PDB file of C-alpha atoms in Angstrom:
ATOM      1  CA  UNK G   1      12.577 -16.786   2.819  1.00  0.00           C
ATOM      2  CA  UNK G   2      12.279 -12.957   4.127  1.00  0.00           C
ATOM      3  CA  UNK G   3      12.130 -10.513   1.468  1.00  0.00           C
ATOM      4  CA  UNK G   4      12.504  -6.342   2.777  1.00  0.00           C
ATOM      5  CA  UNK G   5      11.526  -3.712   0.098  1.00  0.00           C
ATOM      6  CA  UNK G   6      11.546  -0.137   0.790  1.00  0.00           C
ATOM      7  CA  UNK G   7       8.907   2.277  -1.193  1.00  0.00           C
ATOM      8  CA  UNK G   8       9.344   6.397  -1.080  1.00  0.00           C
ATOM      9  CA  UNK G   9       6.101   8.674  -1.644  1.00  0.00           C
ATOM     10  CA  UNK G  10       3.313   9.435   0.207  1.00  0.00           C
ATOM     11  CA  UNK G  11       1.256   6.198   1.130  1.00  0.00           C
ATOM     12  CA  UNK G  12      -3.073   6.870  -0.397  1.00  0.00           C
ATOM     13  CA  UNK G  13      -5.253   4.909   1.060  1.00  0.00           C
ATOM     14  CA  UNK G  14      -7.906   3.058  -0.573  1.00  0.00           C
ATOM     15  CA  UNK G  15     -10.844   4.338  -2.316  1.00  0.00           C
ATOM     16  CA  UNK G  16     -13.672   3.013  -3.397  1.00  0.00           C
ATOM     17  CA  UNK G  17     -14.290   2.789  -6.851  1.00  0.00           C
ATOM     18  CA  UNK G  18     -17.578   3.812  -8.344  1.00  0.00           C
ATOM     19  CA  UNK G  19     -19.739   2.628 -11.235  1.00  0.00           C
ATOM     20  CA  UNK G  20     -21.384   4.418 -14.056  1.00  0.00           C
ATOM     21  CA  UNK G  21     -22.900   3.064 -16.998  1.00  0.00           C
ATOM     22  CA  UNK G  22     -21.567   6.651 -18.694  1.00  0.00           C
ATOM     23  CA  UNK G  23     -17.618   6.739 -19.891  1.00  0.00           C
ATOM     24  CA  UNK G  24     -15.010   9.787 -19.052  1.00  0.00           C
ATOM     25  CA  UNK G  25     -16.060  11.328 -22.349  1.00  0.00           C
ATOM     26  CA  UNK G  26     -20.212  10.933 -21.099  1.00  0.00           C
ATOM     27  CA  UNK G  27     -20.689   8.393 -23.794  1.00  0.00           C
ATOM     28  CA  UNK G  28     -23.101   5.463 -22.026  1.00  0.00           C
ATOM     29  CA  UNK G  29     -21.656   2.303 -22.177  1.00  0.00           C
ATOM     30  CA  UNK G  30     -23.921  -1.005 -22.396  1.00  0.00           C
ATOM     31  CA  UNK G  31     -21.891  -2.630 -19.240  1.00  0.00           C
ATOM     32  CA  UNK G  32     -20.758  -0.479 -16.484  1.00  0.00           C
ATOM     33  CA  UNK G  33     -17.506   0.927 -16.483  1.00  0.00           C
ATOM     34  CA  UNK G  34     -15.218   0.724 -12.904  1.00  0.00           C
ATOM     35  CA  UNK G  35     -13.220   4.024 -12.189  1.00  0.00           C
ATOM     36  CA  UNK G  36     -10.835   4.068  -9.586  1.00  0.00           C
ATOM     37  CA  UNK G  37      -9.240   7.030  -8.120  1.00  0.00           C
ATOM     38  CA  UNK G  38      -6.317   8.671 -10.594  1.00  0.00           C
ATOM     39  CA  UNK G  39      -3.557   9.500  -7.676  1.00  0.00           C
ATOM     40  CA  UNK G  40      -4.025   6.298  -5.747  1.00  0.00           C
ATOM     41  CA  UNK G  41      -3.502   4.625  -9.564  1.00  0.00           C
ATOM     42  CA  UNK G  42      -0.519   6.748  -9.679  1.00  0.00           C
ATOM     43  CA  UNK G  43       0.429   5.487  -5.975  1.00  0.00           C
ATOM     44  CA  UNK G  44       0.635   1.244  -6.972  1.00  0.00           C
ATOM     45  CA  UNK G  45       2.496   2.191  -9.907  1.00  0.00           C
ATOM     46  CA  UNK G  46       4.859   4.137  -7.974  1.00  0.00           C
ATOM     47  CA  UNK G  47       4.485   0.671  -5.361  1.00  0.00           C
ATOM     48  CA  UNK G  48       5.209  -1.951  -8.832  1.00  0.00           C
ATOM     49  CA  UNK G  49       8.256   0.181 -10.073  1.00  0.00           C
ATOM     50  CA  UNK G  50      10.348   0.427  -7.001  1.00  0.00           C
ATOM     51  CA  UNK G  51       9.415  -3.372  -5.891  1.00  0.00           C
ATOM     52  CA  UNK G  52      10.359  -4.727  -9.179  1.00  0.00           C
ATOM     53  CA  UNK G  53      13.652  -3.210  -9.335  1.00  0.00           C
ATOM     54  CA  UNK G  54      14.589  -4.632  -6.073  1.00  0.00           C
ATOM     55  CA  UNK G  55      13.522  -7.648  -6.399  1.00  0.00           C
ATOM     56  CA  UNK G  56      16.338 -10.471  -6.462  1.00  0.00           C
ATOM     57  CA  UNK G  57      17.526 -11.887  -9.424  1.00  0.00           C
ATOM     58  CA  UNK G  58      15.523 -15.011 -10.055  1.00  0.00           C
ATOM     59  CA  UNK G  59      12.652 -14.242  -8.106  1.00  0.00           C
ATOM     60  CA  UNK G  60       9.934 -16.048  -8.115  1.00  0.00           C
ATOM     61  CA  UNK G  61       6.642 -15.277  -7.694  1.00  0.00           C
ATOM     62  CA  UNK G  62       5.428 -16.720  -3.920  1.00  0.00           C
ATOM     63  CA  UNK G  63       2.296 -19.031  -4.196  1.00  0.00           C
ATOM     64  CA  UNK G  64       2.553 -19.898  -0.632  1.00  0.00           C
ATOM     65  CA  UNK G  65       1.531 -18.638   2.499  1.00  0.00           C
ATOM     66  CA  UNK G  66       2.697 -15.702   3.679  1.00  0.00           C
ATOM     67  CA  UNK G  67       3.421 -13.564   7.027  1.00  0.00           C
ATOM     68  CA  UNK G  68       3.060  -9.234   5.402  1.00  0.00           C
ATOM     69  CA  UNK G  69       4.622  -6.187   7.602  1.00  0.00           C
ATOM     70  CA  UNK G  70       3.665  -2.837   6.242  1.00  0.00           C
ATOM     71  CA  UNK G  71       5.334  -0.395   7.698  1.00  0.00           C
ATOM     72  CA  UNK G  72       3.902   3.111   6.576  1.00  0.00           C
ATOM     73  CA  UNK G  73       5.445   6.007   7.443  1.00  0.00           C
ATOM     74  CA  UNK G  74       2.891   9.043   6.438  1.00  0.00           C
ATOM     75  CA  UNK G  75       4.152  13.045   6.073  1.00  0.00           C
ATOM     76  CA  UNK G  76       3.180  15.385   9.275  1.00  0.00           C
ATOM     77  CA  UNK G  77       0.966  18.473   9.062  1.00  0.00           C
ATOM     78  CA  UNK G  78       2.534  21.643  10.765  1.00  0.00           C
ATOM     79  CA  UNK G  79       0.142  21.129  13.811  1.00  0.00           C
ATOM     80  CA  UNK G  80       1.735  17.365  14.165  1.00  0.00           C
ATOM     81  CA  UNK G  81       5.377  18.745  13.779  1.00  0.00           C
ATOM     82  CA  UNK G  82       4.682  21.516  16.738  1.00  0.00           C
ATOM     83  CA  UNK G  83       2.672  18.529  18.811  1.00  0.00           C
ATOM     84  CA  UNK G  84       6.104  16.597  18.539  1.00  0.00           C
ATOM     85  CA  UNK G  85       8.457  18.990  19.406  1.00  0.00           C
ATOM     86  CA  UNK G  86       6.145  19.112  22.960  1.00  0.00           C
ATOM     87  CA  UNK G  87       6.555  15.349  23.249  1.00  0.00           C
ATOM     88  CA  UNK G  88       3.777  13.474  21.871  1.00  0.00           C
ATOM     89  CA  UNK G  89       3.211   9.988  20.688  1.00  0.00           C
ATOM     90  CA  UNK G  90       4.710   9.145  17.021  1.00  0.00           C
ATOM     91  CA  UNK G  91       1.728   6.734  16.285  1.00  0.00           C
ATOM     92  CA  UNK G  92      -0.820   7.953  14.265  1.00  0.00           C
ATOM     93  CA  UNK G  93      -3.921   7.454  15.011  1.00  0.00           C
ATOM     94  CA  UNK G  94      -5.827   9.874  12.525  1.00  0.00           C
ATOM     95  CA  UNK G  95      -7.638   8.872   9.263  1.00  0.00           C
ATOM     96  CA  UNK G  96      -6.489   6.987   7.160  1.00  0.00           C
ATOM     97  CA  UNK G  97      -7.532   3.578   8.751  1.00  0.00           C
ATOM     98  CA  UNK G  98      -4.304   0.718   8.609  1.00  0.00           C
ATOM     99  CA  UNK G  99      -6.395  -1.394   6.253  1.00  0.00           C
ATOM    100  CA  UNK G 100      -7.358   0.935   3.570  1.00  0.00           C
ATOM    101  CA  UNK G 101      -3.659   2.035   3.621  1.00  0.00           C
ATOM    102  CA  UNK G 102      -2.320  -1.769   2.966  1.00  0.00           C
ATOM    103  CA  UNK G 103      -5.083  -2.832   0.376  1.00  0.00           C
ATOM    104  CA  UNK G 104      -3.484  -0.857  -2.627  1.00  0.00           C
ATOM    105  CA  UNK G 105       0.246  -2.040  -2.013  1.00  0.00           C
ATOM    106  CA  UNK G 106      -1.377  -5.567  -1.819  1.00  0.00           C
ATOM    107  CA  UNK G 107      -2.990  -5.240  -4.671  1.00  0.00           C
ATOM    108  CA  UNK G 108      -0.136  -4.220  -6.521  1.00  0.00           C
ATOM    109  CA  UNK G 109       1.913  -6.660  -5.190  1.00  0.00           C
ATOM    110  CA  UNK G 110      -0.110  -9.356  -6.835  1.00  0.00           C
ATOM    111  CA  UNK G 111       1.515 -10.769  -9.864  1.00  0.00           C
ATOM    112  CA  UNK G 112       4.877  -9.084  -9.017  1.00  0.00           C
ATOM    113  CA  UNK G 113       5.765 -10.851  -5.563  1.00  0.00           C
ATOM    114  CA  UNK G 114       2.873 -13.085  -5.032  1.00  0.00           C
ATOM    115  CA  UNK G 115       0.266 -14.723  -6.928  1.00  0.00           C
ATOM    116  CA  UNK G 116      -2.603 -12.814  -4.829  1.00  0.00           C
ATOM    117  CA  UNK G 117      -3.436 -11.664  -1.543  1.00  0.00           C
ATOM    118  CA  UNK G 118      -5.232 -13.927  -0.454  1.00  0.00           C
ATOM    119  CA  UNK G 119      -1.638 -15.965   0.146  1.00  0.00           C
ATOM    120  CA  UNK G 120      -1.322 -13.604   2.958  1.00  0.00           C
ATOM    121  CA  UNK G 121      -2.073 -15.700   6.078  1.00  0.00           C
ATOM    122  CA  UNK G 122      -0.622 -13.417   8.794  1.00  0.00           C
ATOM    123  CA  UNK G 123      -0.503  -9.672   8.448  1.00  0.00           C
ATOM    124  CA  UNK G 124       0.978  -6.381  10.558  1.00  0.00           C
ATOM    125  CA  UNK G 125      -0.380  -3.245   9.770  1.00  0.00           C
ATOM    126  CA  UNK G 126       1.993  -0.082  11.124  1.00  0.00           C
ATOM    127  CA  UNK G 127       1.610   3.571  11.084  1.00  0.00           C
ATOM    128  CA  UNK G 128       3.283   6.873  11.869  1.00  0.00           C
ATOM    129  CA  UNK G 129       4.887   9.690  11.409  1.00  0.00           C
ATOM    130  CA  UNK G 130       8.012   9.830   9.400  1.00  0.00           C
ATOM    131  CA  UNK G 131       9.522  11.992  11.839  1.00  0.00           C
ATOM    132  CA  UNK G 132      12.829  12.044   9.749  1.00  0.00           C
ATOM    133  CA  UNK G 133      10.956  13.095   6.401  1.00  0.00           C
ATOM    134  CA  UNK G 134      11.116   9.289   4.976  1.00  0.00           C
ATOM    135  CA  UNK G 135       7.822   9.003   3.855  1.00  0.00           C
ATOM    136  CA  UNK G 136       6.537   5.193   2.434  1.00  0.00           C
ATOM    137  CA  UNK G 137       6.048   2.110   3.265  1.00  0.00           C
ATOM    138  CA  UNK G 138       8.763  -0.476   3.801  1.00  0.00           C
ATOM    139  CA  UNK G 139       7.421  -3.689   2.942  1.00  0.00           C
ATOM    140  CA  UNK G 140       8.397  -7.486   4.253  1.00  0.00           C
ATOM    141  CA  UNK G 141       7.287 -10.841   3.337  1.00  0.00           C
ATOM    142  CA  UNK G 142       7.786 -13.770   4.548  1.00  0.00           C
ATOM    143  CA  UNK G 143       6.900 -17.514   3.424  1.00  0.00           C
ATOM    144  CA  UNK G 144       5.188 -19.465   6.091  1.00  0.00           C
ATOM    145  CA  UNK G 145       5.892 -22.988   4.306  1.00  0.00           C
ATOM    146  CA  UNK G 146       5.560 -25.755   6.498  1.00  0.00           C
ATOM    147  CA  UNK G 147       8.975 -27.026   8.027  1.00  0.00           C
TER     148      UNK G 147
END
């Protein structure tokens, strides 16, 4: 089964969290507290409410293995825009790296479309410039059950 779902807003990439043993508020904690970054939060919530509402009716959450195409398609900077007009390349090959891009949409995939990542057995990472002003990620999964 091939499932397509189509996300708007500006791909983050991955961060990595840090530790402190002090809260927000500068209280210390006995065991450290994880903070992630705030926007990239923001980001796989954005991910979880547009997947979940087009998700088929039924669905069922995959716990199988699985072929992933992410498809980003990240905004241009005015120096991009003038580069294209000249002809260059749509493939972007600036920061931020392909994998840190796909690890927060997999992660918020999990428990929504599949059980966890680690289902995903065969993976394409894509990314350019959304030329047309569509900026996201449009998302496909497929099961790779054995015929």
């Amino acid at each position: 089964m091939k499932y397509i779902f189509q996300v708007r807003g500006v791909p983050l990439p991955n961060v990595e969290p840090y530790v402190s043993f002090f809260d927000r508020s500068g209280q210390r904690r006995a065991k450290p507290v994880v903070f992630k970054n705030a926007d990239v939060q923001a980001w796989q919530a954005s991910v979880v409410l547009q997947v979940r509402t087009q998700r088929p009716n039924g669905f069922k959450i995959l716990d199988c293995p699985l072929k992933a195409t992410w498809n980003f398609r990240l905004p241009m900077s005015q120096r991009v825009e003038r580069a294209a007009k000249r002809g260059y390349p749509e493939c972007h090959v600036v920061k931020p790296d392909t994998d840190n891009l796909a690890k927060p949409v997999k992660d918020a995939l999990e428990g929504l479309i599949y059980t966890n990542d680690s289902r995903i057995c065969n993976e394409i990472i894509v990314k350019s410039y959304a030329f047309d002003g569509d900026v996201g990620v449009t998302i496909t999964i497929e099961s790779e059950d054995a015929k």
